[in-house]
Coordinates of C-alpha atoms in Angstrom, one line a residue:
Chain Y
X1 CA 109.4 110.8 76.8
X2 CA 112.1 113.4 77.7
X3 CA 112.4 115.2 81.0
X4 CA 110.5 118.4 81.1
X5 CA 113.2 120.1 83.2
X6 CA 116.4 119.3 81.4
X7 CA 115.0 118.0 78.1
X8 CA 118.0 115.6 77.9
X9 CA 117.4 112.5 80.0
X10 CA 114.5 110.1 79.8
X11 CA 111.6 111.1 82.2
X12 CA 111.2 108.4 84.7
X13 CA 109.0 110.1 87.3
X14 CA 105.4 110.8 86.1
X15 CA 102.9 112.8 88.1
X16 CA 99.3 113.3 87.4
X17 CA 97.1 115.2 89.8
X18 CA 93.4 115.5 89.2
X19 CA 91.3 117.5 91.5
X20 CA 87.7 118.3 90.6
X21 CA 88.4 117.4 87.0
X22 CA 91.5 119.8 86.7
X23 CA 94.4 117.8 85.5
X24 CA 98.0 118.7 86.0
X25 CA 100.8 116.5 84.6
X26 CA 104.6 116.5 85.1
X27 CA 107.2 114.3 83.6
X28 CA 110.8 114.6 84.9
X29 CA 113.9 112.5 85.2
X30 CA 115.2 111.3 88.5
X31 CA 118.3 113.5 88.7
X32 CA 116.2 116.6 88.1
X33 CA 113.8 115.5 90.8
X34 CA 116.8 114.9 93.1
X35 CA 118.2 118.3 92.3
X36 CA 115.0 119.8 93.5
X37 CA 115.7 118.1 96.8
X38 CA 112.7 115.9 96.8
X39 CA 114.6 112.7 97.1
X40 CA 117.0 111.2 99.5
X41 CA 119.2 108.2 98.5
X42 CA 117.4 104.9 98.5
X43 CA 113.9 106.3 98.6
X44 CA 111.8 107.3 95.7
X45 CA 109.0 109.2 97.2
X46 CA 109.1 111.4 94.2
X47 CA 108.1 114.9 93.6
X48 CA 106.4 116.9 96.3
X49 CA 102.9 118.3 96.0
X50 CA 104.1 121.8 96.8
X51 CA 105.6 122.3 93.3
X52 CA 102.3 121.4 91.7
X53 CA 100.5 123.5 94.1
X54 CA 102.6 126.6 93.3
X55 CA 101.5 126.0 89.7
X56 CA 97.9 126.4 90.7
X57 CA 98.7 129.5 92.7
X58 CA 100.5 131.2 89.8
X59 CA 97.5 130.4 87.7
X60 CA 95.3 132.0 90.3
X61 CA 97.2 135.2 90.3
X62 CA 98.6 136.2 86.9
X63 CA 99.4 139.7 88.0
X64 CA 101.7 138.7 90.9
X65 CA 104.7 140.9 90.9
X66 CA 103.0 143.7 89.1
X67 CA 101.9 146.9 90.6
X68 CA 99.5 145.4 93.1
X69 CA 100.5 146.2 96.7
X70 CA 102.5 143.5 98.4
X71 CA 100.3 141.3 100.5
X72 CA 102.2 140.2 103.6
X73 CA 101.5 138.2 106.7
X74 CA 102.1 140.7 109.6
X75 CA 103.0 137.9 112.0
X76 CA 105.7 136.0 110.2
X77 CA 106.5 138.4 107.3
X78 CA 105.9 136.0 104.5
X79 CA 104.5 137.6 101.3
X80 CA 101.8 136.1 99.2
X81 CA 104.2 135.9 96.3
X82 CA 106.6 133.8 98.4
X83 CA 103.7 131.6 99.5
X84 CA 102.7 131.1 95.9
X85 CA 106.2 130.0 95.0
X86 CA 106.7 127.5 97.7
X87 CA 103.1 126.4 98.3
X88 CA 103.5 126.5 102.1
X89 CA 102.4 129.0 104.7
X90 CA 104.8 130.5 107.2
X91 CA 102.6 130.5 110.2
X92 CA 99.0 129.9 111.3
X93 CA 98.3 133.7 111.0
X94 CA 99.0 133.6 107.2
X95 CA 95.5 132.1 106.9
X96 CA 94.1 135.3 108.3
X97 CA 96.2 137.7 106.4
X98 CA 95.8 136.0 103.1
X99 CA 92.2 135.3 103.7
X100 CA 90.9 137.3 100.7
X101 CA 93.0 135.2 98.3
X102 CA 92.5 131.9 99.9
X103 CA 89.0 130.8 99.1
X104 CA 89.5 130.3 95.3
X105 CA 92.6 128.2 96.1
X106 CA 90.9 126.1 98.8
X107 CA 88.0 125.6 96.5
X108 CA 90.3 124.3 93.8
X109 CA 92.2 122.0 96.1
X110 CA 89.4 120.7 98.2
X111 CA 86.2 121.7 96.5
X112 CA 85.2 123.4 99.7
X113 CA 86.2 126.4 101.9
X114 CA 84.8 125.6 105.3
X115 CA 85.9 123.1 107.9
X116 CA 83.2 120.7 109.2
X117 CA 85.2 118.1 111.1
X118 CA 86.7 117.7 114.5
X119 CA 87.0 120.7 116.9
X120 CA 89.5 120.9 119.7
X121 CA 87.7 120.6 123.0
X122 CA 89.2 123.8 124.5
X123 CA 88.1 126.0 121.5
X124 CA 85.1 123.7 121.1
X125 CA 82.2 125.0 123.2
X126 CA 81.5 128.1 121.2
X127 CA 82.2 126.6 117.8
X128 CA 80.0 123.6 118.6
X129 CA 77.1 125.9 119.7
X130 CA 77.4 128.0 116.5
X131 CA 77.2 124.8 114.4
X132 CA 74.2 123.7 116.4
X133 CA 72.5 127.1 115.7
X134 CA 73.2 126.7 112.0
X135 CA 71.7 123.3 112.0
X136 CA 68.6 124.4 114.0
X137 CA 68.1 127.4 111.6
X138 CA 68.1 125.1 108.6
X139 CA 65.6 122.8 110.4
X140 CA 63.4 125.8 111.3
X141 CA 63.2 127.0 107.7
X142 CA 62.2 123.5 106.6
X143 CA 59.5 123.4 109.2
X144 CA 58.1 126.8 108.1
X145 CA 58.0 125.6 104.5
X146 CA 56.1 122.6 105.6
X147 CA 53.8 124.9 107.6
X148 CA 54.8 123.1 110.8
X149 CA 54.7 126.4 112.7
X150 CA 54.5 124.9 116.2
X151 CA 57.8 123.1 115.9
X152 CA 59.3 126.1 114.1
X153 CA 58.4 128.3 117.1
X154 CA 60.1 125.8 119.5
X155 CA 63.2 125.8 117.4
X156 CA 63.2 129.7 117.3
X157 CA 63.2 129.8 121.1
X158 CA 66.0 127.2 121.3
X159 CA 68.0 129.3 118.8
X160 CA 67.5 132.4 120.9
X161 CA 68.6 130.6 124.0
X162 CA 71.8 129.4 122.3
X163 CA 72.6 132.7 120.9
X164 CA 72.3 134.3 124.3
X165 CA 74.6 131.6 125.7
X166 CA 77.5 132.4 123.3
X167 CA 76.7 136.1 123.3
X168 CA 77.2 136.1 127.1
X169 CA 80.1 133.7 127.2
Chain D
X1 CA 127.0 102.7 120.1
X2 CA 124.2 100.1 120.3
X3 CA 121.7 99.8 117.6
X4 CA 118.4 101.4 118.3
X5 CA 115.5 99.1 118.8
X6 CA 113.8 99.8 115.4
X7 CA 116.9 98.9 113.4
X8 CA 117.1 95.3 114.7
X9 CA 114.1 93.8 113.1
X10 CA 112.8 94.4 109.5
X11 CA 109.3 93.7 110.6
X12 CA 107.5 96.1 113.0
X13 CA 105.8 94.2 115.8
X14 CA 102.4 95.5 114.8
X15 CA 102.9 93.8 111.4
X16 CA 103.2 90.4 113.0
X17 CA 99.5 90.3 113.5
X18 CA 97.1 89.5 110.6
X19 CA 94.3 92.0 110.0
X20 CA 91.0 91.6 108.1
X21 CA 91.4 91.2 104.3
X22 CA 95.2 90.9 104.8
X23 CA 95.4 88.9 101.5
X24 CA 94.8 92.2 99.7
X25 CA 95.4 95.0 102.2
X26 CA 98.8 95.0 103.9
X27 CA 98.2 98.0 106.2
X28 CA 95.9 100.9 107.1
X29 CA 97.3 104.2 108.1
X30 CA 96.1 107.5 109.6
X31 CA 98.2 110.6 109.7
X32 CA 97.0 113.7 111.6
X33 CA 98.8 117.0 111.1
X34 CA 98.7 119.6 113.9
X35 CA 100.6 122.8 114.7
X36 CA 101.1 124.8 117.9
X37 CA 99.4 128.2 117.8
X38 CA 102.3 130.1 119.3
X39 CA 105.1 129.2 116.8
X40 CA 105.7 129.8 113.1
X41 CA 105.5 126.6 111.1
X42 CA 108.7 124.5 111.1
X43 CA 109.9 125.9 107.7
X44 CA 110.1 129.4 109.3
X45 CA 110.9 128.5 112.8
X46 CA 114.3 129.6 114.2
X47 CA 116.4 126.9 115.7
X48 CA 115.5 128.2 119.2
X49 CA 111.8 128.1 118.4
X50 CA 111.9 124.6 116.9
X51 CA 113.7 123.4 120.0
X52 CA 110.9 124.8 122.2
X53 CA 108.4 123.0 120.0
X54 CA 110.3 119.7 120.6
X55 CA 110.5 120.4 124.3
X56 CA 106.8 121.0 124.6
X57 CA 105.7 118.0 122.5
X58 CA 108.3 115.6 123.9
X59 CA 107.2 116.9 127.3
X60 CA 103.8 115.5 126.7
X61 CA 105.2 112.2 125.8
X62 CA 107.6 112.1 128.8
X63 CA 105.0 113.2 131.3
X64 CA 103.4 109.8 131.0
X65 CA 100.2 111.1 129.6
X66 CA 100.7 108.9 126.5
X67 CA 100.7 105.9 128.9
X68 CA 97.9 104.2 127.1
X69 CA 100.3 103.5 124.2
X70 CA 102.5 101.3 126.2
X71 CA 106.2 101.8 126.4
X72 CA 107.5 104.6 124.1
X73 CA 110.9 105.7 123.0
X74 CA 111.9 109.2 121.8
X75 CA 114.6 110.1 119.3
X76 CA 116.2 113.3 118.2
X77 CA 116.9 112.9 114.5
X78 CA 120.2 114.6 114.8
X79 CA 121.4 111.7 117.0
X80 CA 120.7 109.1 114.4
X81 CA 122.9 108.0 111.5
X82 CA 121.9 108.4 107.9
X83 CA 121.3 104.7 107.6
X84 CA 119.2 104.5 110.7
X85 CA 117.0 107.3 109.3
X86 CA 116.8 105.4 106.0
X87 CA 115.6 102.3 107.9
X88 CA 112.9 104.4 109.6
X89 CA 111.8 105.6 106.1
X90 CA 111.8 102.1 104.7
X91 CA 109.6 100.9 107.6
X92 CA 107.3 103.8 106.9
X93 CA 107.9 105.1 110.4
X94 CA 109.0 108.6 109.3
X95 CA 108.8 110.5 106.1
X96 CA 111.8 111.2 103.8
X97 CA 111.2 114.9 104.6
X98 CA 111.7 114.4 108.3
X99 CA 114.8 112.3 107.6
X100 CA 116.5 114.8 105.3
X101 CA 115.2 118.3 105.7
X102 CA 113.9 118.9 109.2
X103 CA 115.4 121.3 111.7
X104 CA 115.3 119.8 115.2
X105 CA 113.3 116.9 114.0
X106 CA 112.2 114.4 116.6
X107 CA 110.3 111.1 116.8
X108 CA 108.2 109.4 119.4
X109 CA 107.8 105.7 118.7
X110 CA 105.7 103.1 120.5
X111 CA 107.4 99.8 121.1
X112 CA 105.0 98.1 118.7
X113 CA 105.9 100.7 116.1
X114 CA 102.2 101.1 115.4
X115 CA 102.4 104.7 116.6
X116 CA 105.0 107.1 115.3
X117 CA 104.8 110.7 116.1
X118 CA 106.9 113.1 114.1
X119 CA 107.9 116.5 115.4
X120 CA 109.0 119.4 113.2
X121 CA 108.3 117.8 110.0
X122 CA 106.3 120.0 107.6
X123 CA 104.0 120.6 110.5
X124 CA 104.9 120.7 114.2
X125 CA 103.2 117.5 115.0
X126 CA 102.3 114.6 112.8
X127 CA 100.7 111.6 114.5
X128 CA 100.8 108.4 112.5
X129 CA 98.9 105.3 113.4
X130 CA 99.4 102.0 111.5
X131 CA 97.2 98.9 111.7
X132 CA 97.6 95.6 109.9
X133 CA 95.1 94.7 107.2
X134 CA 92.0 96.7 106.4
X135 CA 91.3 98.5 109.7
X136 CA 91.1 102.2 108.7
X137 CA 88.3 103.1 111.1
X138 CA 90.2 101.5 114.0
X139 CA 93.3 103.4 113.1
X140 CA 91.4 106.7 113.0
X141 CA 89.9 106.1 116.4
X142 CA 93.2 105.4 118.0
X143 CA 95.0 108.3 116.3
X144 CA 92.2 110.7 117.3
X145 CA 92.6 109.6 121.0
X146 CA 96.3 110.5 120.8
X147 CA 95.4 113.8 119.2
X148 CA 93.0 114.5 122.2
X149 CA 95.8 113.7 124.7
X150 CA 98.1 116.3 123.1
X151 CA 95.3 118.8 122.9
X152 CA 94.9 118.7 126.7
X153 CA 98.4 120.0 127.1
X154 CA 99.1 122.2 124.1
X155 CA 97.3 124.9 122.2
X156 CA 96.7 123.9 118.6
X157 CA 96.4 126.4 115.7
X158 CA 92.7 126.2 114.8
X159 CA 90.2 128.5 113.4
X160 CA 86.5 128.2 113.0
X161 CA 86.4 128.6 109.3
X162 CA 89.5 126.7 108.2
X163 CA 89.7 124.1 110.9
X164 CA 93.2 122.9 111.9
X165 CA 95.7 125.1 110.3
X166 CA 98.6 123.4 108.5
X167 CA 101.7 124.5 106.7
X168 CA 100.4 123.2 103.3
X169 CA 96.9 124.2 102.2
X170 CA 96.4 120.7 101.0
X171 CA 96.1 119.5 104.6
X172 CA 94.1 122.2 106.2
X173 CA 90.7 121.5 107.8
X174 CA 90.8 118.0 109.4
X175 CA 94.6 117.6 108.8
X176 CA 94.1 113.9 108.3
X177 CA 95.4 111.7 105.6
X178 CA 93.9 108.2 105.7
X179 CA 95.5 105.5 103.5
X180 CA 95.4 101.8 102.8
X181 CA 98.3 99.9 101.2
X182 CA 97.0 97.4 98.8
X183 CA 98.5 94.5 96.9
X184 CA 96.7 94.3 93.6
X185 CA 98.5 91.8 91.3
X186 CA 95.4 90.3 89.7
X187 CA 94.1 93.8 88.6
X188 CA 97.5 94.5 87.1
X189 CA 97.7 91.1 85.3
X190 CA 94.2 91.5 83.9
X191 CA 94.9 95.0 82.8
X192 CA 92.0 96.5 84.8
X193 CA 94.2 98.5 87.1
X194 CA 94.3 101.8 85.2
X195 CA 90.6 101.9 84.7
X196 CA 90.0 101.4 88.4
X197 CA 92.7 103.7 89.6
X198 CA 91.5 106.6 87.4
X199 CA 88.0 106.1 88.6
X200 CA 89.4 106.4 92.2
X201 CA 90.9 109.8 91.5
X202 CA 87.5 111.1 90.4
X203 CA 86.1 110.8 93.9
X204 CA 88.7 112.8 95.7
X205 CA 91.1 110.0 96.4
X206 CA 94.7 109.6 95.3
X207 CA 96.7 106.5 94.3
X208 CA 100.4 106.0 94.2
X209 CA 102.8 103.2 93.9
X210 CA 104.9 102.1 96.9
X211 CA 108.6 101.5 96.6
X212 CA 108.2 102.3 92.9
X213 CA 109.0 105.2 90.7
X214 CA 106.3 107.4 89.3
X215 CA 103.3 105.7 88.0
X216 CA 105.0 102.3 87.9
X217 CA 104.3 100.5 91.1
X218 CA 107.0 97.9 91.7
X219 CA 105.6 94.8 93.5
X220 CA 102.0 95.7 92.6
X221 CA 101.7 97.7 95.8
X222 CA 99.4 100.7 95.7
X223 CA 98.5 103.3 98.4
X224 CA 95.0 104.8 98.2
X225 CA 94.5 107.9 100.3
X226 CA 92.1 110.8 100.6
X227 CA 93.1 114.1 99.0
X228 CA 90.4 116.3 100.4
X229 CA 90.8 117.5 104.0
X230 CA 88.5 120.5 104.1
X231 CA 84.7 120.5 103.9
X232 CA 84.3 116.9 104.8
X233 CA 84.3 115.6 108.4
X234 CA 86.8 112.9 109.5
X235 CA 84.1 110.2 109.4
X236 CA 83.0 111.2 105.9
X237 CA 86.6 111.0 104.8
X238 CA 87.2 107.6 106.4
X239 CA 83.9 106.2 105.2
X240 CA 84.5 107.4 101.7
X241 CA 88.0 105.7 101.6
X242 CA 86.6 102.7 103.3
X243 CA 83.9 102.3 100.8
X244 CA 86.2 102.7 97.8
X245 CA 88.9 100.4 99.2
X246 CA 86.2 97.8 99.9
X247 CA 85.2 97.9 96.3
X248 CA 88.8 97.6 95.1
X249 CA 89.3 94.6 97.4
X250 CA 86.2 93.1 95.8
X251 CA 87.5 93.6 92.2
X252 CA 90.9 92.3 93.1
X253 CA 89.4 89.1 94.6
X254 CA 87.1 88.7 91.6
X255 CA 90.0 89.1 89.3
X256 CA 92.0 86.5 91.2
X257 CA 89.2 84.0 90.9
X258 CA 88.8 84.7 87.2
X259 CA 92.5 84.1 86.7
X260 CA 92.3 80.8 88.6
X261 CA 89.3 79.8 86.5
X262 CA 90.5 80.8 83.1
X263 CA 94.3 80.6 83.1
X264 CA 95.2 78.6 86.1
X265 CA 98.1 76.8 84.4
X266 CA 99.7 80.1 83.3
X267 CA 99.3 81.6 86.7
X268 CA 100.7 78.6 88.5
X269 CA 103.6 78.6 86.1
X270 CA 104.2 82.3 86.8
X271 CA 104.2 82.1 90.6
X272 CA 106.2 78.9 90.8
X273 CA 108.7 80.3 88.4
X274 CA 109.2 83.3 90.7
X275 CA 109.3 81.1 93.7
X276 CA 112.0 79.0 92.0
X277 CA 114.1 82.0 91.0
X278 CA 113.9 83.5 94.5
X279 CA 114.8 80.1 96.0
X280 CA 118.0 79.7 93.9
X281 CA 119.1 83.1 92.4
X282 CA 122.5 84.4 93.4
X283 CA 122.0 88.0 92.4
X284 CA 118.7 89.9 92.9
X285 CA 118.1 93.6 92.3
X286 CA 115.4 95.3 94.3
X287 CA 113.0 95.8 91.4
X288 CA 113.1 92.1 90.5
X289 CA 112.8 91.1 94.1
X290 CA 109.7 93.2 94.5
X291 CA 108.1 91.8 91.4
X292 CA 108.9 88.1 92.3
X293 CA 107.8 88.6 95.9
X294 CA 104.5 89.9 94.6
X295 CA 104.1 86.8 92.5
X296 CA 104.9 84.6 95.5
X297 CA 102.5 86.5 97.7
X298 CA 99.8 86.0 95.2
X299 CA 100.6 82.3 94.9
X300 CA 100.5 81.8 98.6
X301 CA 97.1 83.7 98.9
X302 CA 95.7 81.4 96.2
X303 CA 97.1 78.2 97.7
X304 CA 99.3 77.5 94.6
X305 CA 102.5 77.6 96.7
X306 CA 103.5 76.0 100.0
X307 CA 102.1 78.1 102.8
X308 CA 104.3 81.0 103.8
X309 CA 103.0 83.4 106.4
X310 CA 102.1 86.9 105.5
X311 CA 104.7 88.0 108.0
X312 CA 107.5 86.2 106.2
X313 CA 106.5 88.0 103.0
X314 CA 106.2 91.4 104.8
X315 CA 109.5 90.8 106.4
X316 CA 111.2 90.0 103.1
X317 CA 109.7 93.1 101.5
X318 CA 111.3 95.4 104.1
X319 CA 114.5 93.5 104.7
X320 CA 115.4 93.5 101.1
X321 CA 115.2 97.3 100.8
X322 CA 118.6 99.0 100.2
X323 CA 118.8 100.9 103.5
X324 CA 117.9 97.9 105.7
X325 CA 120.4 95.7 103.9
X326 CA 123.2 98.2 104.3
X327 CA 122.6 98.9 108.0
X328 CA 122.5 95.1 108.7
X329 CA 125.7 94.3 106.7
X330 CA 127.7 97.4 107.1
X331 CA 127.8 100.5 105.0
X332 CA 130.6 99.3 102.7
X333 CA 128.4 97.1 100.5
X334 CA 128.8 97.8 96.8
X335 CA 125.6 97.7 94.7
X336 CA 126.6 94.2 93.4
X337 CA 127.3 92.9 96.9
X338 CA 124.0 94.3 97.9
X339 CA 122.2 92.4 95.2
X340 CA 124.0 89.2 96.2
X341 CA 123.2 89.8 99.9
X342 CA 119.6 90.4 99.0
X343 CA 119.4 87.1 97.0
X344 CA 121.0 85.3 100.0
X345 CA 118.5 86.7 102.5
X346 CA 115.6 85.6 100.4
X347 CA 117.1 82.2 99.6
X348 CA 117.7 81.4 103.3
X349 CA 114.3 82.7 104.4
X350 CA 112.5 80.5 101.8
X351 CA 114.5 77.5 102.6
X352 CA 113.4 77.4 106.3

């Protein structure tokens, strides 16, 4: 197979990425890979994920560069078009400024859009309480469905207490 | 200038211990990506900003708060030679990206080399924790503790919806990459590997060859890791990887048994042939070395060859890499001299 980049040399690096059934393939030769700055002598870590990712992003946004207003992160100045070319954010605030465009991308990459893992202790109190409230609400609806109104009422009171706690804090 | 500690020995101290299932799993690794809230990601940081990031994070290390890790050393990448960086890459202690592209890159390394903390790689902070054998849960617990220590002193970029914010959207959320490095010669020999690996990619995990190019894994070494970092908790990610790796181990062991039952003579011929060639060859390129060492490892695991320790095999795997050879024998080695030196190292190690 010939290299997809130069079309001359034999492709020796083959990449296949499958996420949620979406398959992306790339076949290139070593010297084209090196030209892209993905390799240093003696290692063959190969082609970086950012290039593949930018493929996904272009796909997301076929009108990029057209008349749509330029979407820009106010903190670091990176535009969404730049981000979709390099596949990396400029700063943590990009997540906020590009929020509207982000969910489809995150869904494609992770199959999800919301974090459910570890929470830093210092930011933690409030977030943990909110999660607890979510969990209790789900539990309460289940109880109501099963007509266990007594427990549901207890849960409702507990939810109120917690909501007061974070409202006041 | 004296050689830094890490360049002296091909084998990291942590690799000298055997872990569970070490006949199939060479090592388990956790990498946690974190960023400081107050600075742009390393790609957009000015030199002054990235220097402040180094100061803050090295500050945590030098304050003694990482005391639980035992003695640590810190390095600025700009003070290391190209070869020293390559050795760090070959020992999997830093990434190629930190070695070649970082601005104000720095490294915190425990004496055991089981903890390596990269600063100003793609993210401000990347904590890596390595364990021998199949101990992915233990590696996560340790790495998470280190994460907690840093968090006490610095403010990480975190938001409620997206979790820990990372430079690349593929790491956002938990910011963790858990991986196990597996030696799967019997699955390759019996032609089952592609079927198994493609099944693995269906459940949100990725597989890649180690020390190989593209889809070809030289030395039958494969790294299995999680792809998804958002929407699953750390323990779900670890449990998922653990369960899948556990199954792969089972398949590999079953395939080894079947080979021993059905074609023992051929298998024995193959591993002894490789042992013979490694014991006497005068010129050995890195690809052949990796393949033959894989055969020998399999032969030792199955009791077909005189017992060699896992450590000797691990050591040979790293010490025959191009960067390590060059730094040990001087930069002037031509490719042919390198192949001769490689053959000599292997010969003498097998003779003892």
